[in-house]
Coordinates of C-alpha atoms in Angstrom, one line a residue:
X1 CA -9.2 -28.4 -20.6
X2 CA -8.4 -28.7 -17.0
X3 CA -10.5 -30.5 -14.6
X4 CA -11.4 -30.2 -10.6
X5 CA -12.7 -33.2 -7.9
X6 CA -15.4 -32.9 -6.0
X7 CA -15.6 -36.1 -4.0
X8 CA -16.1 -38.5 -6.9
X9 CA -16.8 -36.6 -9.7
X10 CA -14.7 -34.5 -12.0
X11 CA -15.8 -31.0 -13.5
X12 CA -14.4 -29.2 -16.5
X13 CA -15.5 -25.6 -15.7
X14 CA -16.7 -23.2 -18.8
X15 CA -14.8 -20.5 -16.7
X16 CA -14.2 -18.7 -13.3
X17 CA -15.7 -15.0 -12.5
X18 CA -14.5 -13.2 -10.9
X19 CA -15.4 -10.0 -8.6
X20 CA -13.5 -7.2 -8.0
X21 CA -13.4 -4.0 -5.4
X22 CA -16.1 -6.3 -3.1
X23 CA -13.7 -5.3 0.5
X24 CA -13.4 -2.0 1.3
X25 CA -10.4 -2.2 3.1
X26 CA -9.0 -3.4 0.0
X27 CA -9.8 -0.8 -2.2
X28 CA -8.7 1.8 0.3
X29 CA -5.3 0.4 0.1
X30 CA -5.2 0.5 -4.0
X31 CA -6.2 4.1 -3.8
X32 CA -9.8 3.1 -5.5
X33 CA -12.3 5.3 -5.9
X34 CA -14.5 3.1 -3.6
X35 CA -17.5 1.0 -4.4
X36 CA -19.7 0.7 -7.5
X37 CA -23.4 -0.1 -7.1
X38 CA -23.5 -3.6 -8.6
X39 CA -19.9 -5.8 -8.0
X40 CA -17.3 -5.1 -10.3
X41 CA -16.9 -8.4 -12.9
X42 CA -14.7 -9.9 -15.2
X43 CA -13.8 -13.5 -16.0
X44 CA -10.2 -16.2 -15.9
X45 CA -10.6 -19.2 -18.4
X46 CA -10.2 -22.5 -18.0
X47 CA -6.7 -22.7 -18.2
X48 CA -6.3 -20.3 -15.8
X49 CA -6.8 -23.1 -13.3
X50 CA -4.1 -24.3 -11.0
X51 CA -3.6 -26.5 -7.9
X52 CA -2.6 -26.4 -4.5
X53 CA 0.9 -28.2 -3.8
X54 CA 1.6 -26.8 -7.6
X55 CA 4.8 -24.8 -8.6
X56 CA 3.2 -21.5 -10.2
X57 CA 5.8 -20.6 -12.6
X58 CA 5.6 -17.1 -14.1
X59 CA 8.1 -15.4 -16.5
X60 CA 10.5 -12.8 -14.8
X61 CA 8.9 -10.8 -18.1
X62 CA 5.4 -10.4 -17.1
X63 CA 6.4 -8.3 -14.6
X64 CA 4.9 -7.9 -10.7
X65 CA 2.9 -10.1 -9.2
X66 CA 0.6 -9.8 -6.0
X67 CA -1.0 -12.6 -4.4
X68 CA -6.0 -11.7 -3.8
X69 CA -6.7 -15.0 -1.4
X70 CA -10.7 -15.3 -1.5
X71 CA -13.4 -17.8 -0.8
X72 CA -14.4 -19.5 -3.8
X73 CA -17.6 -21.1 -5.0
X74 CA -18.3 -23.9 -6.6
X75 CA -22.1 -24.3 -8.8
X76 CA -24.3 -27.1 -9.1
X77 CA -26.9 -26.4 -11.7
X78 CA -27.0 -24.2 -14.3
X79 CA -28.4 -21.0 -13.3
X80 CA -29.6 -18.2 -14.9
X81 CA -31.3 -14.8 -14.2
X82 CA -32.0 -16.2 -10.5
X83 CA -33.2 -14.6 -7.3
X84 CA -30.8 -12.8 -4.5
X85 CA -33.3 -15.0 -1.8
X86 CA -32.6 -17.9 -4.3
X87 CA -29.0 -17.0 -5.4
X88 CA -27.1 -19.8 -2.6
X89 CA -29.0 -23.1 -3.4
X90 CA -27.3 -23.1 -7.1
X91 CA -23.9 -23.4 -4.3
X92 CA -22.5 -26.7 -3.8
X93 CA -19.5 -26.7 -2.7
X94 CA -16.6 -23.9 -1.1
X95 CA -12.5 -23.7 -1.5
X96 CA -9.6 -20.9 -0.6
X97 CA -8.3 -19.5 -3.6
X98 CA -5.7 -16.6 -5.5
X99 CA -7.1 -13.8 -7.6
X100 CA -2.9 -14.0 -8.9
X101 CA -2.9 -10.4 -11.3
X102 CA -0.2 -9.1 -13.6
X103 CA 0.4 -5.9 -11.2
X104 CA 2.2 -4.1 -13.8
X105 CA -0.1 -5.2 -16.6
X106 CA -3.4 -4.5 -14.8
X107 CA -1.6 -1.0 -13.5
X108 CA -1.5 0.2 -17.6
X109 CA -4.6 -1.4 -18.5
X110 CA -6.3 0.7 -16.0
X111 CA -4.4 4.0 -17.1
X112 CA -5.5 3.6 -21.2
X113 CA -8.9 1.8 -20.4
X114 CA -8.2 -1.2 -21.4
X115 CA -9.6 -4.9 -20.5
X116 CA -7.5 -6.8 -17.6
X117 CA -7.6 -9.7 -19.1
X118 CA -4.3 -10.9 -19.3
X119 CA -3.4 -9.4 -16.4
X120 CA -5.8 -11.6 -14.5
X121 CA -6.3 -14.9 -16.2
X122 CA -2.4 -15.7 -17.4
X123 CA -2.7 -19.3 -17.6
X124 CA -1.9 -20.3 -13.1
X125 CA -3.6 -17.5 -12.1
X126 CA -6.1 -19.2 -10.3
X127 CA -5.3 -21.3 -8.1
X128 CA -7.7 -23.3 -5.8
X129 CA -8.1 -26.1 -2.8
X130 CA -9.4 -28.8 -2.1
X131 CA -13.4 -28.5 -2.2
X132 CA -15.7 -28.8 1.0
X133 CA -20.0 -29.4 0.4
X134 CA -21.6 -26.1 1.3
X135 CA -23.5 -28.3 3.6
X136 CA -21.0 -27.6 5.9
X137 CA -20.7 -23.6 5.6
X138 CA -23.8 -22.4 6.8
X139 CA -23.3 -18.8 7.1
X140 CA -20.4 -17.9 4.3
X141 CA -20.3 -14.5 5.6
X142 CA -18.7 -15.2 9.3
X143 CA -15.7 -16.8 7.8
X144 CA -11.5 -16.3 9.0
X145 CA -9.5 -14.9 6.1
X146 CA -5.6 -16.1 6.1
X147 CA -3.3 -15.8 3.7
X148 CA 1.0 -16.4 4.2
X149 CA 3.7 -15.9 2.3
X150 CA 6.8 -17.9 3.7
X151 CA 5.5 -18.0 7.1
X152 CA 4.1 -14.2 7.9
X153 CA 0.9 -13.6 7.8
X154 CA -0.1 -11.2 4.8
X155 CA -3.7 -11.1 4.9
X156 CA -5.6 -11.6 7.6
X157 CA -9.4 -10.4 7.4
X158 CA -13.0 -11.9 7.7
X159 CA -15.6 -13.0 4.7
X160 CA -18.2 -10.4 6.8
X161 CA -16.7 -7.5 5.5
X162 CA -17.5 -8.3 1.6
X163 CA -19.5 -5.1 0.0
X164 CA -21.5 -8.1 -1.8
X165 CA -22.7 -10.9 0.3
X166 CA -22.4 -14.2 -2.0
X167 CA -25.9 -14.5 -2.6
X168 CA -26.3 -10.5 -4.3
X169 CA -23.5 -12.1 -6.5
X170 CA -24.4 -15.2 -7.8
X171 CA -27.7 -12.9 -8.5
X172 CA -26.5 -10.3 -10.6
X173 CA -23.7 -12.0 -12.4
X174 CA -26.8 -14.4 -13.4
X175 CA -29.1 -12.2 -14.8
X176 CA -26.3 -11.4 -17.8
X177 CA -24.8 -14.5 -17.7
X178 CA -25.8 -18.1 -17.3
X179 CA -23.5 -19.8 -14.5
X180 CA -22.8 -23.5 -15.5
X181 CA -22.3 -26.5 -13.3
X182 CA -19.1 -26.5 -12.5
X183 CA -18.4 -23.1 -13.3
X184 CA -16.5 -20.9 -9.5
X185 CA -17.8 -18.2 -8.6
X186 CA -14.9 -16.0 -6.6
X187 CA -15.4 -13.6 -4.3
X188 CA -12.8 -10.8 -4.4
X189 CA -9.8 -10.0 -1.6
X190 CA -9.1 -8.3 1.6
X191 CA -7.4 -5.9 2.0
X192 CA -2.5 -6.5 2.6
X193 CA -2.3 -7.6 -0.9
X194 CA 1.2 -7.6 -2.3
X195 CA 4.0 -8.3 -4.1
X196 CA 5.5 -12.4 -4.6
X197 CA 8.9 -13.0 -5.7
X198 CA 11.3 -16.4 -6.9
X199 CA 11.1 -19.2 -4.8
X200 CA 8.5 -17.3 -1.8
X201 CA 5.5 -20.3 -0.4
X202 CA 2.7 -19.7 -0.2
X203 CA -0.3 -20.5 2.2
X204 CA -4.3 -19.8 2.0
X205 CA -7.0 -20.3 4.3
X206 CA -10.8 -20.0 5.1
X207 CA -11.2 -22.9 7.5
X208 CA -12.8 -25.6 7.0
X209 CA -11.3 -25.5 4.4
X210 CA -8.7 -27.3 3.4
X211 CA -6.1 -25.4 2.5
X212 CA -3.8 -24.3 -0.9
X213 CA 0.2 -24.2 -1.2
X214 CA 2.4 -23.3 -3.2
X215 CA 5.2 -22.3 -3.8
X216 CA 5.7 -19.5 -7.1
X217 CA 8.9 -19.4 -9.5
X218 CA 10.4 -16.8 -11.8
X219 CA 11.8 -17.8 -14.7

């Protein structure tokens, strides 16, 4: 299993739980009907994890790939049926991450009402940067969120634009799925998503988290 390092501890996340449709401008650019009354949840497997400075190798046969920059939370302790007021006590750290998406495959899945598992959970589809202790971010809904491709800004927003707060997300997920220590929760992407091509260099930033840098290789 893929392992992550936080401080001096090595952790193998059992899963990455992701939120879709959590920024209204992104919903609009994708032609969505609007946000639901609860977060839209999907899961990436441990094998989706990749790291900064990695080359992300994606076969051309997979079709169009899109970037989606997101604030990620590291769960510090197992939690189930957590109240929203207590939810953030279970977050031990934050990082910047990408939800890489096979857009052609996802569009086909939507058309037929199929799950998004392959389009969202393929190998390397969850690149993450270095973690920063949760204590360093007193308000996770007041962070500038940026993504550049080949030096050009593609996404530029603020986590204040989230529809569902990090606390709401954790509380909601934990009502159905136990979050275990080491699990990663991705909180959704703002507007500006778009395609990546062979050789593209990507930099994702959410200060004060360490930046995430990677290169796309299509084979």
